[in-house]
Amino acid sequence: ADDPGVAALYERLDELAGAPADDPRVPALAADLAAAVPDEVLAVIPEGEPSAAGWGRALLDDYPPAQREVVRRVMEALAVRVRTTRGRTP
C-alpha cells in the first residue's frame, strides 16, 4: 500500500468512477493491476478463486460500471494465474 506505483494504479481506478464499462482505459488498467499482484499472494488464494460468481459477484456489484469491469478482468486474470501456478490449464 505504501508503494507509489500501487497508489498510482488505484488513482487510475478512481478516475474511472463515472466512466462506462467500455471505457478504453479499462483493459490496460486491469492488466497493470493484475500484474502488480505478487505470486506470493496467489499462493494463498483458495481453490476456485478469485471468481466473479458468489462472493465475487457481490463484490463487483459495489463498483460503478468501468471500475466493475476492471475488477472483473483482474479477477479473471488472477484466476488464470492461480490455475497456471497450480499446474492446471488456464
Short mmCIF file of C-alpha atoms in Angstrom, two decimals:
data_model
loop_
_atom_site.label_atom_id
_atom_site.label_comp_id
_atom_site.label_asym_id
_atom_site.label_seq_id
_atom_site.Cartn_x
_atom_site.Cartn_y
_atom_site.Cartn_z
CA ALA A 1 0.00 0.00 0.00
CA ASP A 2 2.97 2.31 0.55
CA ASP A 3 4.29 1.67 -2.96
CA PRO A 4 3.76 4.79 -5.10
CA GLY A 5 3.27 2.58 -8.16
CA VAL A 6 0.38 0.76 -6.49
CA ALA A 7 -1.10 4.04 -5.30
CA ALA A 8 -0.97 5.32 -8.88
CA LEU A 9 -2.89 2.25 -10.06
CA TYR A 10 -5.66 2.94 -7.55
CA GLU A 11 -5.72 6.60 -8.60
CA ARG A 12 -6.31 5.39 -12.16
CA LEU A 13 -9.14 3.20 -10.87
CA ASP A 14 -10.65 6.18 -9.04
CA GLU A 15 -10.57 8.16 -12.30
CA LEU A 16 -12.96 5.60 -13.80
CA ALA A 17 -15.70 6.22 -11.21
CA GLY A 18 -18.10 7.85 -13.69
CA ALA A 19 -16.95 6.08 -16.85
CA PRO A 20 -18.85 3.44 -18.84
CA ALA A 21 -17.75 -0.20 -18.81
CA ASP A 22 -16.35 0.08 -22.34
CA ASP A 23 -14.01 2.96 -21.46
CA PRO A 24 -10.76 2.46 -23.42
CA ARG A 25 -8.68 2.77 -20.22
CA VAL A 26 -10.20 -0.40 -18.74
CA PRO A 27 -8.06 -3.11 -20.42
CA ALA A 28 -4.70 -1.50 -19.68
CA LEU A 29 -5.56 -0.74 -16.07
CA ALA A 30 -6.86 -4.27 -15.48
CA ALA A 31 -3.67 -5.74 -16.91
CA ASP A 32 -1.49 -3.42 -14.82
CA LEU A 33 -3.39 -4.19 -11.61
CA ALA A 34 -3.25 -7.94 -12.21
CA ALA A 35 0.47 -7.73 -12.94
CA ALA A 36 1.02 -5.86 -9.67
CA VAL A 37 -0.23 -8.82 -7.60
CA PRO A 38 2.83 -10.78 -6.45
CA ASP A 39 2.99 -14.55 -6.97
CA GLU A 40 3.20 -14.96 -3.18
CA VAL A 41 -0.34 -13.61 -2.89
CA LEU A 42 -1.57 -16.11 -5.46
CA ALA A 43 -0.28 -18.94 -3.30
CA VAL A 44 -2.81 -18.15 -0.56
CA ILE A 45 -5.86 -17.73 -2.81
CA PRO A 46 -8.29 -20.61 -2.14
CA GLU A 47 -9.02 -23.16 -4.86
CA GLY A 48 -11.59 -21.85 -7.35
CA GLU A 49 -10.96 -18.20 -6.54
CA PRO A 50 -10.98 -15.45 -7.47
CA SER A 51 -14.35 -15.83 -9.08
CA ALA A 52 -16.92 -13.40 -10.45
CA ALA A 53 -19.64 -15.67 -9.04
CA GLY A 54 -20.96 -15.82 -5.48
CA TRP A 55 -18.92 -13.60 -3.18
CA GLY A 56 -17.11 -12.15 -6.19
CA ARG A 57 -20.42 -11.12 -7.75
CA ALA A 58 -21.38 -9.26 -4.58
CA LEU A 59 -18.02 -7.50 -4.61
CA LEU A 60 -18.43 -6.48 -8.25
CA ASP A 61 -21.93 -5.13 -7.65
CA ASP A 62 -20.47 -2.45 -5.37
CA TYR A 63 -18.49 -0.83 -8.19
CA PRO A 64 -19.59 1.62 -10.89
CA PRO A 65 -19.52 0.18 -14.45
CA ALA A 66 -15.93 0.87 -15.59
CA GLN A 67 -14.44 0.00 -12.21
CA ARG A 68 -16.55 -3.17 -12.11
CA GLU A 69 -15.14 -4.18 -15.49
CA VAL A 70 -11.58 -3.53 -14.32
CA VAL A 71 -12.08 -5.62 -11.18
CA ARG A 72 -13.80 -8.40 -13.16
CA ARG A 73 -10.88 -8.53 -15.57
CA VAL A 74 -8.36 -8.54 -12.72
CA MET A 75 -10.21 -11.41 -11.05
CA GLU A 76 -10.25 -13.31 -14.35
CA ALA A 77 -6.52 -12.74 -14.92
CA LEU A 78 -5.65 -13.78 -11.38
CA ALA A 79 -7.78 -16.93 -11.68
CA VAL A 80 -5.79 -17.89 -14.78
CA ARG A 81 -2.51 -17.22 -12.96
CA VAL A 82 -3.65 -19.30 -9.97
CA ARG A 83 -4.59 -22.25 -12.18
CA THR A 84 -1.34 -21.96 -14.11
CA THR A 85 0.82 -21.85 -10.98
CA ARG A 86 -1.01 -24.91 -9.65
CA GLY A 87 -0.38 -26.87 -12.84
CA ARG A 88 -3.87 -26.60 -14.29
CA THR A 89 -4.64 -25.39 -17.76
CA PRO A 90 -5.91 -21.82 -17.95
#
